[in-house]
mmCIF file with all atom_site columns, C-alpha atoms in Angstrom:
data_model
loop_
_atom_site.group_PDB
_atom_site.id
_atom_site.type_symbol
_atom_site.label_atom_id
_atom_site.label_alt_id
_atom_site.label_comp_id
_atom_site.label_asym_id
_atom_site.label_entity_id
_atom_site.label_seq_id
_atom_site.pdbx_PDB_ins_code
_atom_site.Cartn_x
_atom_site.Cartn_y
_atom_site.Cartn_z
_atom_site.occupancy
_atom_site.B_iso_or_equiv
_atom_site.pdbx_formal_charge
_atom_site.auth_seq_id
_atom_site.auth_comp_id
_atom_site.auth_asym_id
_atom_site.auth_atom_id
_atom_site.pdbx_PDB_model_num
ATOM 1   C CA . UNK A 1 1   ? -23.566 -27.884 76.144 1.00 66.00 ? 95  UNK A CA 1
ATOM 2   C CA . UNK A 1 2   ? -19.942 -26.739 76.074 1.00 80.00 ? 96  UNK A CA 1
ATOM 3   C CA . UNK A 1 3   ? -18.234 -26.495 72.743 1.00 94.00 ? 97  UNK A CA 1
ATOM 4   C CA . UNK A 1 4   ? -14.962 -27.979 71.572 1.00 97.00 ? 98  UNK A CA 1
ATOM 5   C CA . UNK A 1 5   ? -12.137 -26.490 73.702 1.00 97.00 ? 99  UNK A CA 1
ATOM 6   C CA . UNK A 1 6   ? -8.439  -26.424 72.655 1.00 98.00 ? 100 UNK A CA 1
ATOM 7   C CA . UNK A 1 7   ? -5.454  -25.639 74.876 1.00 97.00 ? 101 UNK A CA 1
ATOM 8   C CA . UNK A 1 8   ? -3.217  -23.599 74.780 1.00 97.00 ? 102 UNK A CA 1
ATOM 9   C CA . UNK A 1 9   ? -4.743  -20.909 72.507 1.00 97.00 ? 103 UNK A CA 1
ATOM 10  C CA . UNK A 1 10  ? -1.234  -19.438 71.710 1.00 97.00 ? 104 UNK A CA 1
ATOM 11  C CA . UNK A 1 11  ? 2.157   -21.005 71.559 1.00 97.00 ? 105 UNK A CA 1
ATOM 12  C CA . UNK A 1 12  ? 5.560   -19.871 70.539 1.00 98.00 ? 106 UNK A CA 1
ATOM 13  C CA . UNK A 1 13  ? 8.307   -22.368 69.901 1.00 98.00 ? 107 UNK A CA 1
ATOM 14  C CA . UNK A 1 14  ? 11.708  -22.490 68.226 1.00 98.00 ? 108 UNK A CA 1
ATOM 15  C CA . UNK A 1 15  ? 12.855  -24.674 65.475 1.00 98.00 ? 109 UNK A CA 1
ATOM 16  C CA . UNK A 1 16  ? 13.646  -28.181 66.507 1.00 98.00 ? 110 UNK A CA 1
ATOM 17  C CA . UNK A 1 17  ? 11.383  -28.339 69.493 1.00 98.00 ? 111 UNK A CA 1
ATOM 18  C CA . UNK A 1 18  ? 8.235   -30.422 69.813 1.00 98.00 ? 112 UNK A CA 1
ATOM 19  C CA . UNK A 1 19  ? 4.859   -29.257 70.896 1.00 98.00 ? 113 UNK A CA 1
ATOM 20  C CA . UNK A 1 20  ? 1.715   -30.998 72.172 1.00 98.00 ? 114 UNK A CA 1
ATOM 21  C CA . UNK A 1 21  ? -1.684  -29.528 71.500 1.00 98.00 ? 115 UNK A CA 1
ATOM 22  C CA . UNK A 1 22  ? -4.831  -30.586 73.364 1.00 98.00 ? 116 UNK A CA 1
ATOM 23  C CA . UNK A 1 23  ? -8.428  -30.901 72.394 1.00 98.00 ? 117 UNK A CA 1
ATOM 24  C CA . UNK A 1 24  ? -11.598 -31.735 74.330 1.00 98.00 ? 118 UNK A CA 1
ATOM 25  C CA . UNK A 1 25  ? -14.614 -32.569 72.134 1.00 97.00 ? 119 UNK A CA 1
ATOM 26  C CA . UNK A 1 26  ? -18.288 -31.696 72.746 1.00 96.00 ? 120 UNK A CA 1
ATOM 27  C CA . UNK A 1 27  ? -19.643 -33.912 75.449 1.00 95.00 ? 121 UNK A CA 1
ATOM 28  C CA . UNK A 1 28  ? -20.938 -37.102 73.906 1.00 93.00 ? 122 UNK A CA 1
ATOM 29  C CA . UNK A 1 29  ? -18.944 -36.700 70.635 1.00 93.00 ? 123 UNK A CA 1
ATOM 30  C CA . UNK A 1 30  ? -16.557 -39.589 70.028 1.00 93.00 ? 124 UNK A CA 1
ATOM 31  C CA . UNK A 1 31  ? -14.822 -38.514 66.858 1.00 93.00 ? 125 UNK A CA 1
ATOM 32  C CA . UNK A 1 32  ? -11.954 -35.944 66.775 1.00 95.00 ? 126 UNK A CA 1
ATOM 33  C CA . UNK A 1 33  ? -10.407 -34.540 63.709 1.00 95.00 ? 127 UNK A CA 1
ATOM 34  C CA . UNK A 1 34  ? -7.377  -32.220 63.354 1.00 97.00 ? 128 UNK A CA 1
ATOM 35  C CA . UNK A 1 35  ? -6.734  -29.643 60.753 1.00 96.00 ? 129 UNK A CA 1
ATOM 36  C CA . UNK A 1 36  ? -3.919  -27.217 59.818 1.00 96.00 ? 130 UNK A CA 1
ATOM 37  C CA . UNK A 1 37  ? -4.908  -23.792 58.683 1.00 95.00 ? 131 UNK A CA 1
ATOM 38  C CA . UNK A 1 38  ? -2.500  -21.435 56.896 1.00 93.00 ? 132 UNK A CA 1
ATOM 39  C CA . UNK A 1 39  ? -3.016  -18.524 54.617 1.00 87.00 ? 133 UNK A CA 1
ATOM 40  C CA . UNK A 1 40  ? -1.456  -20.225 51.702 1.00 82.00 ? 134 UNK A CA 1
ATOM 41  C CA . UNK A 1 41  ? -2.774  -23.750 51.930 1.00 84.00 ? 135 UNK A CA 1
ATOM 42  C CA . UNK A 1 42  ? -6.066  -23.243 53.734 1.00 87.00 ? 136 UNK A CA 1
ATOM 43  C CA . UNK A 1 43  ? -7.625  -25.884 55.831 1.00 92.00 ? 137 UNK A CA 1
ATOM 44  C CA . UNK A 1 44  ? -5.656  -29.123 55.522 1.00 93.00 ? 138 UNK A CA 1
ATOM 45  C CA . UNK A 1 45  ? -6.759  -32.343 57.101 1.00 92.00 ? 139 UNK A CA 1
ATOM 46  C CA . UNK A 1 46  ? -4.281  -33.970 59.493 1.00 95.00 ? 140 UNK A CA 1
ATOM 47  C CA . UNK A 1 47  ? -6.001  -36.956 61.044 1.00 93.00 ? 141 UNK A CA 1
ATOM 48  C CA . UNK A 1 48  ? -9.173  -38.314 62.611 1.00 93.00 ? 142 UNK A CA 1
ATOM 49  C CA . UNK A 1 49  ? -9.481  -40.371 65.801 1.00 95.00 ? 143 UNK A CA 1
ATOM 50  C CA . UNK A 1 50  ? -12.339 -42.509 66.941 1.00 93.00 ? 144 UNK A CA 1
ATOM 51  C CA . UNK A 1 51  ? -12.394 -44.970 69.787 1.00 92.00 ? 145 UNK A CA 1
ATOM 52  C CA . UNK A 1 52  ? -8.797  -44.268 70.541 1.00 94.00 ? 146 UNK A CA 1
ATOM 53  C CA . UNK A 1 53  ? -7.779  -45.268 67.045 1.00 94.00 ? 147 UNK A CA 1
ATOM 54  C CA . UNK A 1 54  ? -6.553  -43.246 64.109 1.00 93.00 ? 148 UNK A CA 1
ATOM 55  C CA . UNK A 1 55  ? -9.212  -43.823 61.432 1.00 90.00 ? 149 UNK A CA 1
ATOM 56  C CA . UNK A 1 56  ? -7.909  -41.530 58.657 1.00 88.00 ? 150 UNK A CA 1
ATOM 57  C CA . UNK A 1 57  ? -4.760  -39.652 57.924 1.00 91.00 ? 151 UNK A CA 1
ATOM 58  C CA . UNK A 1 58  ? -3.965  -36.582 55.625 1.00 91.00 ? 152 UNK A CA 1
ATOM 59  C CA . UNK A 1 59  ? -0.925  -36.104 53.689 1.00 92.00 ? 153 UNK A CA 1
ATOM 60  C CA . UNK A 1 60  ? 1.501   -34.791 56.423 1.00 96.00 ? 154 UNK A CA 1
ATOM 61  C CA . UNK A 1 61  ? 4.905   -36.080 57.421 1.00 96.00 ? 155 UNK A CA 1
ATOM 62  C CA . UNK A 1 62  ? 5.392   -38.495 60.260 1.00 96.00 ? 156 UNK A CA 1
ATOM 63  C CA . UNK A 1 63  ? 6.479   -35.614 62.530 1.00 98.00 ? 157 UNK A CA 1
ATOM 64  C CA . UNK A 1 64  ? 2.719   -34.967 63.016 1.00 98.00 ? 158 UNK A CA 1
ATOM 65  C CA . UNK A 1 65  ? 1.174   -37.481 65.310 1.00 97.00 ? 159 UNK A CA 1
ATOM 66  C CA . UNK A 1 66  ? -1.826  -37.685 67.581 1.00 97.00 ? 160 UNK A CA 1
ATOM 67  C CA . UNK A 1 67  ? -3.735  -39.874 69.980 1.00 97.00 ? 161 UNK A CA 1
ATOM 68  C CA . UNK A 1 68  ? -7.159  -40.203 71.647 1.00 98.00 ? 162 UNK A CA 1
ATOM 69  C CA . UNK A 1 69  ? -7.868  -41.010 75.157 1.00 97.00 ? 163 UNK A CA 1
ATOM 70  C CA . UNK A 1 70  ? -10.682 -43.150 76.552 1.00 96.00 ? 164 UNK A CA 1
ATOM 71  C CA . UNK A 1 71  ? -12.759 -40.032 77.404 1.00 95.00 ? 165 UNK A CA 1
ATOM 72  C CA . UNK A 1 72  ? -12.378 -38.933 73.660 1.00 96.00 ? 166 UNK A CA 1
ATOM 73  C CA . UNK A 1 73  ? -10.045 -36.184 74.519 1.00 98.00 ? 167 UNK A CA 1
ATOM 74  C CA . UNK A 1 74  ? -7.359  -35.784 71.919 1.00 98.00 ? 168 UNK A CA 1
ATOM 75  C CA . UNK A 1 75  ? -3.837  -34.743 71.634 1.00 98.00 ? 169 UNK A CA 1
ATOM 76  C CA . UNK A 1 76  ? -1.645  -33.880 68.720 1.00 98.00 ? 170 UNK A CA 1
ATOM 77  C CA . UNK A 1 77  ? 2.169   -33.649 68.649 1.00 98.00 ? 171 UNK A CA 1
ATOM 78  C CA . UNK A 1 78  ? 4.532   -32.097 66.313 1.00 98.00 ? 172 UNK A CA 1
ATOM 79  C CA . UNK A 1 79  ? 8.148   -33.056 66.644 1.00 96.00 ? 173 UNK A CA 1
ATOM 80  C CA . UNK A 1 80  ? 11.286  -31.286 65.254 1.00 97.00 ? 174 UNK A CA 1
ATOM 81  C CA . UNK A 1 81  ? 9.355   -28.129 64.513 1.00 98.00 ? 175 UNK A CA 1
ATOM 82  C CA . UNK A 1 82  ? 10.031  -26.304 61.177 1.00 98.00 ? 176 UNK A CA 1
ATOM 83  C CA . UNK A 1 83  ? 9.265   -22.741 60.467 1.00 97.00 ? 177 UNK A CA 1
ATOM 84  C CA . UNK A 1 84  ? 6.534   -23.847 58.051 1.00 96.00 ? 178 UNK A CA 1
ATOM 85  C CA . UNK A 1 85  ? 4.678   -25.474 60.805 1.00 97.00 ? 179 UNK A CA 1
ATOM 86  C CA . UNK A 1 86  ? 3.527   -22.080 61.995 1.00 97.00 ? 180 UNK A CA 1
ATOM 87  C CA . UNK A 1 87  ? -0.235  -22.183 61.608 1.00 97.00 ? 181 UNK A CA 1
ATOM 88  C CA . UNK A 1 88  ? -3.547  -22.336 63.324 1.00 97.00 ? 182 UNK A CA 1
ATOM 89  C CA . UNK A 1 89  ? -4.218  -25.953 64.459 1.00 98.00 ? 183 UNK A CA 1
ATOM 90  C CA . UNK A 1 90  ? -8.044  -26.629 64.621 1.00 97.00 ? 184 UNK A CA 1
ATOM 91  C CA . UNK A 1 91  ? -9.752  -29.495 66.348 1.00 97.00 ? 185 UNK A CA 1
ATOM 92  C CA . UNK A 1 92  ? -13.183 -30.571 65.312 1.00 95.00 ? 186 UNK A CA 1
ATOM 93  C CA . UNK A 1 93  ? -15.437 -33.107 66.879 1.00 94.00 ? 187 UNK A CA 1
ATOM 94  C CA . UNK A 1 94  ? -18.390 -35.060 65.518 1.00 92.00 ? 188 UNK A CA 1
ATOM 95  C CA . UNK A 1 95  ? -20.820 -37.366 67.229 1.00 89.00 ? 189 UNK A CA 1
ATOM 96  C CA . UNK A 1 96  ? -19.446 -40.656 65.725 1.00 78.00 ? 190 UNK A CA 1
ATOM 97  C CA . UNK A 1 97  ? -17.509 -42.125 62.965 1.00 73.00 ? 191 UNK A CA 1
ATOM 98  C CA . UNK A 1 98  ? -20.145 -43.844 60.755 1.00 62.00 ? 192 UNK A CA 1
ATOM 99  C CA . UNK A 1 99  ? -22.890 -41.433 60.947 1.00 57.00 ? 193 UNK A CA 1
ATOM 100 C CA . UNK A 1 100 ? -22.956 -37.676 61.118 1.00 60.00 ? 194 UNK A CA 1
ATOM 101 C CA . UNK A 1 101 ? -20.282 -35.782 59.242 1.00 73.00 ? 195 UNK A CA 1
ATOM 102 C CA . UNK A 1 102 ? -21.144 -32.484 60.807 1.00 88.00 ? 196 UNK A CA 1
ATOM 103 C CA . UNK A 1 103 ? -17.982 -31.366 62.482 1.00 91.00 ? 197 UNK A CA 1
ATOM 104 C CA . UNK A 1 104 ? -17.892 -28.665 65.136 1.00 94.00 ? 198 UNK A CA 1
ATOM 105 C CA . UNK A 1 105 ? -14.561 -26.733 65.459 1.00 96.00 ? 199 UNK A CA 1
ATOM 106 C CA . UNK A 1 106 ? -12.693 -25.442 68.555 1.00 97.00 ? 200 UNK A CA 1
ATOM 107 C CA . UNK A 1 107 ? -11.205 -21.914 68.647 1.00 97.00 ? 201 UNK A CA 1
ATOM 108 C CA . UNK A 1 108 ? -7.778  -23.358 67.493 1.00 97.00 ? 202 UNK A CA 1
ATOM 109 C CA . UNK A 1 109 ? -4.252  -23.128 68.819 1.00 98.00 ? 203 UNK A CA 1
ATOM 110 C CA . UNK A 1 110 ? -2.043  -20.452 67.121 1.00 97.00 ? 204 UNK A CA 1
ATOM 111 C CA . UNK A 1 111 ? 1.443   -22.012 66.852 1.00 98.00 ? 205 UNK A CA 1
ATOM 112 C CA . UNK A 1 112 ? 4.269   -19.689 65.938 1.00 97.00 ? 206 UNK A CA 1
ATOM 113 C CA . UNK A 1 113 ? 7.771   -21.265 65.208 1.00 98.00 ? 207 UNK A CA 1
ATOM 114 C CA . UNK A 1 114 ? 10.686  -19.012 65.356 1.00 97.00 ? 208 UNK A CA 1
ATOM 115 C CA . UNK B 2 1   ? -7.339  -35.597 45.179 1.00 52.00 ? 268 UNK B CA 1
ATOM 116 C CA . UNK B 2 2   ? -10.762 -33.885 45.535 1.00 61.00 ? 269 UNK B CA 1
ATOM 117 C CA . UNK B 2 3   ? -10.718 -30.224 44.495 1.00 75.00 ? 270 UNK B CA 1
ATOM 118 C CA . UNK B 2 4   ? -13.096 -27.622 45.699 1.00 89.00 ? 271 UNK B CA 1
ATOM 119 C CA . UNK B 2 5   ? -13.394 -24.259 43.852 1.00 93.00 ? 272 UNK B CA 1
ATOM 120 C CA . UNK B 2 6   ? -14.921 -21.605 45.982 1.00 96.00 ? 273 UNK B CA 1
ATOM 121 C CA . UNK B 2 7   ? -15.933 -18.260 44.496 1.00 96.00 ? 274 UNK B CA 1
ATOM 122 C CA . UNK B 2 8   ? -15.703 -15.347 44.732 1.00 96.00 ? 275 UNK B CA 1
ATOM 123 C CA . UNK B 2 9   ? -12.525 -15.058 46.699 1.00 95.00 ? 276 UNK B CA 1
ATOM 124 C CA . UNK B 2 10  ? -13.646 -11.824 48.294 1.00 96.00 ? 277 UNK B CA 1
ATOM 125 C CA . UNK B 2 11  ? -16.733 -9.605  48.316 1.00 96.00 ? 278 UNK B CA 1
ATOM 126 C CA . UNK B 2 12  ? -17.457 -6.060  49.229 1.00 97.00 ? 279 UNK B CA 1
ATOM 127 C CA . UNK B 2 13  ? -21.162 -5.320  49.751 1.00 96.00 ? 280 UNK B CA 1
ATOM 128 C CA . UNK B 2 14  ? -23.302 -2.619  51.171 1.00 97.00 ? 281 UNK B CA 1
ATOM 129 C CA . UNK B 2 15  ? -25.183 -3.300  54.340 1.00 97.00 ? 282 UNK B CA 1
ATOM 130 C CA . UNK B 2 16  ? -28.734 -4.571  53.355 1.00 97.00 ? 283 UNK B CA 1
ATOM 131 C CA . UNK B 2 17  ? -27.674 -6.189  50.215 1.00 97.00 ? 284 UNK B CA 1
ATOM 132 C CA . UNK B 2 18  ? -28.027 -9.868  49.456 1.00 97.00 ? 285 UNK B CA 1
ATOM 133 C CA . UNK B 2 19  ? -24.955 -12.069 48.960 1.00 96.00 ? 286 UNK B CA 1
ATOM 134 C CA . UNK B 2 20  ? -24.347 -15.192 47.056 1.00 97.00 ? 287 UNK B CA 1
ATOM 135 C CA . UNK B 2 21  ? -21.369 -17.484 46.899 1.00 97.00 ? 288 UNK B CA 1
ATOM 136 C CA . UNK B 2 22  ? -20.694 -20.962 45.486 1.00 97.00 ? 289 UNK B CA 1
ATOM 137 C CA . UNK B 2 23  ? -18.485 -23.998 45.470 1.00 97.00 ? 290 UNK B CA 1
ATOM 138 C CA . UNK B 2 24  ? -17.909 -26.350 42.760 1.00 96.00 ? 291 UNK B CA 1
ATOM 139 C CA . UNK B 2 25  ? -16.227 -29.796 42.779 1.00 93.00 ? 292 UNK B CA 1
ATOM 140 C CA . UNK B 2 26  ? -14.406 -32.002 40.229 1.00 88.00 ? 293 UNK B CA 1
ATOM 141 C CA . UNK B 2 27  ? -16.285 -35.062 41.688 1.00 89.00 ? 294 UNK B CA 1
ATOM 142 C CA . UNK B 2 28  ? -19.668 -35.932 43.018 1.00 91.00 ? 295 UNK B CA 1
ATOM 143 C CA . UNK B 2 29  ? -20.250 -35.011 46.623 1.00 91.00 ? 296 UNK B CA 1
ATOM 144 C CA . UNK B 2 30  ? -22.479 -36.664 49.130 1.00 90.00 ? 297 UNK B CA 1
ATOM 145 C CA . UNK B 2 31  ? -22.348 -34.029 51.768 1.00 92.00 ? 298 UNK B CA 1
ATOM 146 C CA . UNK B 2 32  ? -21.916 -30.200 51.633 1.00 94.00 ? 299 UNK B CA 1
ATOM 147 C CA . UNK B 2 33  ? -21.329 -28.138 54.704 1.00 95.00 ? 300 UNK B CA 1
ATOM 148 C CA . UNK B 2 34  ? -21.052 -24.230 55.114 1.00 97.00 ? 301 UNK B CA 1
ATOM 149 C CA . UNK B 2 35  ? -18.994 -22.688 57.721 1.00 97.00 ? 302 UNK B CA 1
ATOM 150 C CA . UNK B 2 36  ? -18.189 -19.067 58.869 1.00 97.00 ? 303 UNK B CA 1
ATOM 151 C CA . UNK B 2 37  ? -14.895 -18.178 60.543 1.00 97.00 ? 304 UNK B CA 1
ATOM 152 C CA . UNK B 2 38  ? -14.245 -15.003 62.404 1.00 94.00 ? 305 UNK B CA 1
ATOM 153 C CA . UNK B 2 39  ? -10.657 -13.696 62.958 1.00 88.00 ? 306 UNK B CA 1
ATOM 154 C CA . UNK B 2 40  ? -8.808  -15.652 65.544 1.00 85.00 ? 307 UNK B CA 1
ATOM 155 C CA . UNK B 2 41  ? -11.645 -18.284 65.977 1.00 92.00 ? 308 UNK B CA 1
ATOM 156 C CA . UNK B 2 42  ? -12.514 -21.630 64.611 1.00 95.00 ? 309 UNK B CA 1
ATOM 157 C CA . UNK B 2 43  ? -15.157 -22.130 61.832 1.00 96.00 ? 310 UNK B CA 1
ATOM 158 C CA . UNK B 2 44  ? -18.668 -22.215 62.948 1.00 96.00 ? 311 UNK B CA 1
ATOM 159 C CA . UNK B 2 45  ? -21.055 -24.693 61.210 1.00 95.00 ? 312 UNK B CA 1
ATOM 160 C CA . UNK B 2 46  ? -23.938 -22.785 59.565 1.00 97.00 ? 313 UNK B CA 1
ATOM 161 C CA . UNK B 2 47  ? -25.769 -25.189 57.336 1.00 97.00 ? 314 UNK B CA 1
ATOM 162 C CA . UNK B 2 48  ? -25.308 -29.006 56.394 1.00 95.00 ? 315 UNK B CA 1
ATOM 163 C CA . UNK B 2 49  ? -26.774 -30.413 53.270 1.00 95.00 ? 316 UNK B CA 1
ATOM 164 C CA . UNK B 2 50  ? -27.062 -34.213 52.619 1.00 92.00 ? 317 UNK B CA 1
ATOM 165 C CA . UNK B 2 51  ? -29.359 -34.647 49.435 1.00 94.00 ? 318 UNK B CA 1
ATOM 166 C CA . UNK B 2 52  ? -29.116 -33.380 46.001 1.00 95.00 ? 319 UNK B CA 1
ATOM 167 C CA . UNK B 2 53  ? -31.558 -30.566 45.350 1.00 95.00 ? 320 UNK B CA 1
ATOM 168 C CA . UNK B 2 54  ? -31.902 -29.898 49.105 1.00 95.00 ? 321 UNK B CA 1
ATOM 169 C CA . UNK B 2 55  ? -32.588 -26.311 50.157 1.00 97.00 ? 322 UNK B CA 1
ATOM 170 C CA . UNK B 2 56  ? -31.924 -25.419 53.673 1.00 97.00 ? 323 UNK B CA 1
ATOM 171 C CA . UNK B 2 57  ? -32.358 -22.107 55.637 1.00 97.00 ? 324 UNK B CA 1
ATOM 172 C CA . UNK B 2 58  ? -30.755 -20.867 58.759 1.00 96.00 ? 325 UNK B CA 1
ATOM 173 C CA . UNK B 2 59  ? -32.146 -17.447 59.504 1.00 97.00 ? 326 UNK B CA 1
ATOM 174 C CA . UNK B 2 60  ? -31.111 -15.086 56.806 1.00 97.00 ? 327 UNK B CA 1
ATOM 175 C CA . UNK B 2 61  ? -28.914 -17.834 55.273 1.00 98.00 ? 328 UNK B CA 1
ATOM 176 C CA . UNK B 2 62  ? -29.999 -20.238 52.668 1.00 98.00 ? 329 UNK B CA 1
ATOM 177 C CA . UNK B 2 63  ? -27.951 -22.958 51.065 1.00 98.00 ? 330 UNK B CA 1
ATOM 178 C CA . UNK B 2 64  ? -28.651 -25.424 48.313 1.00 98.00 ? 331 UNK B CA 1
ATOM 179 C CA . UNK B 2 65  ? -27.172 -28.820 47.260 1.00 97.00 ? 332 UNK B CA 1
ATOM 180 C CA . UNK B 2 66  ? -26.789 -28.657 43.553 1.00 96.00 ? 333 UNK B CA 1
ATOM 181 C CA . UNK B 2 67  ? -28.747 -31.231 41.554 1.00 95.00 ? 334 UNK B CA 1
ATOM 182 C CA . UNK B 2 68  ? -25.614 -32.254 39.705 1.00 94.00 ? 335 UNK B CA 1
ATOM 183 C CA . UNK B 2 69  ? -24.143 -33.046 43.229 1.00 93.00 ? 336 UNK B CA 1
ATOM 184 C CA . UNK B 2 70  ? -20.989 -31.134 42.113 1.00 94.00 ? 337 UNK B CA 1
ATOM 185 C CA . UNK B 2 71  ? -21.863 -27.834 43.554 1.00 96.00 ? 338 UNK B CA 1
ATOM 186 C CA . UNK B 2 72  ? -23.481 -25.939 46.343 1.00 97.00 ? 339 UNK B CA 1
ATOM 187 C CA . UNK B 2 73  ? -24.474 -22.265 46.938 1.00 97.00 ? 340 UNK B CA 1
ATOM 188 C CA . UNK B 2 74  ? -24.872 -20.106 49.991 1.00 98.00 ? 341 UNK B CA 1
ATOM 189 C CA . UNK B 2 75  ? -26.981 -17.020 49.953 1.00 98.00 ? 342 UNK B CA 1
ATOM 190 C CA . UNK B 2 76  ? -27.272 -14.373 52.731 1.00 98.00 ? 343 UNK B CA 1
ATOM 191 C CA . UNK B 2 77  ? -30.188 -11.887 52.513 1.00 98.00 ? 344 UNK B CA 1
ATOM 192 C CA . UNK B 2 78  ? -30.141 -8.399  53.927 1.00 98.00 ? 345 UNK B CA 1
ATOM 193 C CA . UNK B 2 79  ? -26.494 -8.483  55.035 1.00 97.00 ? 346 UNK B CA 1
ATOM 194 C CA . UNK B 2 80  ? -25.575 -6.848  58.360 1.00 97.00 ? 347 UNK B CA 1
ATOM 195 C CA . UNK B 2 81  ? -22.096 -5.823  59.740 1.00 95.00 ? 348 UNK B CA 1
ATOM 196 C CA . UNK B 2 82  ? -21.771 -9.123  61.850 1.00 95.00 ? 349 UNK B CA 1
ATOM 197 C CA . UNK B 2 83  ? -21.924 -11.032 58.642 1.00 97.00 ? 350 UNK B CA 1
ATOM 198 C CA . UNK B 2 84  ? -18.349 -10.021 58.057 1.00 97.00 ? 351 UNK B CA 1
ATOM 199 C CA . UNK B 2 85  ? -15.922 -12.990 57.994 1.00 96.00 ? 352 UNK B CA 1
ATOM 200 C CA . UNK B 2 86  ? -14.632 -15.758 55.936 1.00 96.00 ? 353 UNK B CA 1
ATOM 201 C CA . UNK B 2 87  ? -17.193 -18.442 54.636 1.00 97.00 ? 354 UNK B CA 1
ATOM 202 C CA . UNK B 2 88  ? -15.999 -21.836 53.713 1.00 96.00 ? 355 UNK B CA 1
ATOM 203 C CA . UNK B 2 89  ? -17.584 -24.637 51.914 1.00 96.00 ? 356 UNK B CA 1
ATOM 204 C CA . UNK B 2 90  ? -16.775 -28.162 52.679 1.00 94.00 ? 357 UNK B CA 1
ATOM 205 C CA . UNK B 2 91  ? -17.657 -31.378 51.071 1.00 91.00 ? 358 UNK B CA 1
ATOM 206 C CA . UNK B 2 92  ? -17.360 -35.084 51.307 1.00 88.00 ? 359 UNK B CA 1
ATOM 207 C CA . UNK B 2 93  ? -17.449 -37.415 48.313 1.00 82.00 ? 360 UNK B CA 1
ATOM 208 C CA . UNK B 2 94  ? -17.877 -41.286 47.819 1.00 75.00 ? 361 UNK B CA 1
ATOM 209 C CA . UNK B 2 95  ? -16.481 -43.349 50.580 1.00 72.00 ? 362 UNK B CA 1
ATOM 210 C CA . UNK B 2 96  ? -14.048 -40.598 51.787 1.00 74.00 ? 363 UNK B CA 1
ATOM 211 C CA . UNK B 2 97  ? -14.459 -39.919 55.450 1.00 75.00 ? 364 UNK B CA 1
ATOM 212 C CA . UNK B 2 98  ? -12.666 -36.593 55.665 1.00 80.00 ? 365 UNK B CA 1
ATOM 213 C CA . UNK B 2 99  ? -14.004 -33.250 54.598 1.00 86.00 ? 366 UNK B CA 1
ATOM 214 C CA . UNK B 2 100 ? -12.413 -31.199 51.740 1.00 89.00 ? 367 UNK B CA 1
ATOM 215 C CA . UNK B 2 101 ? -12.522 -27.395 52.313 1.00 92.00 ? 368 UNK B CA 1
ATOM 216 C CA . UNK B 2 102 ? -12.754 -24.660 49.823 1.00 94.00 ? 369 UNK B CA 1
ATOM 217 C CA . UNK B 2 103 ? -10.467 -21.819 49.934 1.00 93.00 ? 370 UNK B CA 1
ATOM 218 C CA . UNK B 2 104 ? -13.026 -19.350 51.435 1.00 95.00 ? 371 UNK B CA 1
ATOM 219 C CA . UNK B 2 105 ? -14.850 -16.310 50.566 1.00 96.00 ? 372 UNK B CA 1
ATOM 220 C CA . UNK B 2 106 ? -13.811 -13.134 52.576 1.00 96.00 ? 373 UNK B CA 1
ATOM 221 C CA . UNK B 2 107 ? -16.942 -10.987 53.008 1.00 97.00 ? 374 UNK B CA 1
ATOM 222 C CA . UNK B 2 108 ? -16.742 -7.402  53.936 1.00 97.00 ? 375 UNK B CA 1
ATOM 223 C CA . UNK B 2 109 ? -19.986 -5.451  54.724 1.00 96.00 ? 376 UNK B CA 1
ATOM 224 C CA . UNK B 2 110 ? -19.820 -1.721  54.248 1.00 93.00 ? 377 UNK B CA 1
ATOM 225 C CA . UNK B 2 111 ? -22.123 0.642   56.399 1.00 88.00 ? 378 UNK B CA 1
#
């Protein structure tokens, strides 16, 4: 069974631009969570989607948004990029929302904002 | 919010030695997960724990869910070079859905 895939793997953007990252969960997994990883803050939860609905949200500004499609694939968008948004963005999938909490991570998208 | 203290922050050990690391929380947790992350990759799930006192092994790795439900331990026996990486604990407490992650333990295995 294929793992979680994320595209693109690397991205360079300039301040003020916006960016969209994509995540395809493990086949059969219906829940997708997004995390931001930086050396200073570690792994920070952004949001979780299940059945095309955002079920949970971390403490990030409204510039960070996401969505989930009917095939469980998910995208996250960051608008008006700031230098501090440079990070590894990780997507994790799990089987469902109410049961298993085991989350399986993708390889991440390394975003650099200049 | 929930706090997870993971220690040690880094470890340098000789190949063949055993390793132990732990996480403690300020609140009672219902789930503990242990992950390993290699440079440039996403974390890989190693072990999941769901019951207080539970002891689970995965090859040379053994993890335990503390009986107080506020801590968890990960042991690696007979370390090898490919054990190098950052190990994260993650936990979930109460009705919270999202996982809280520890700050990681950077493991270096010396030949």
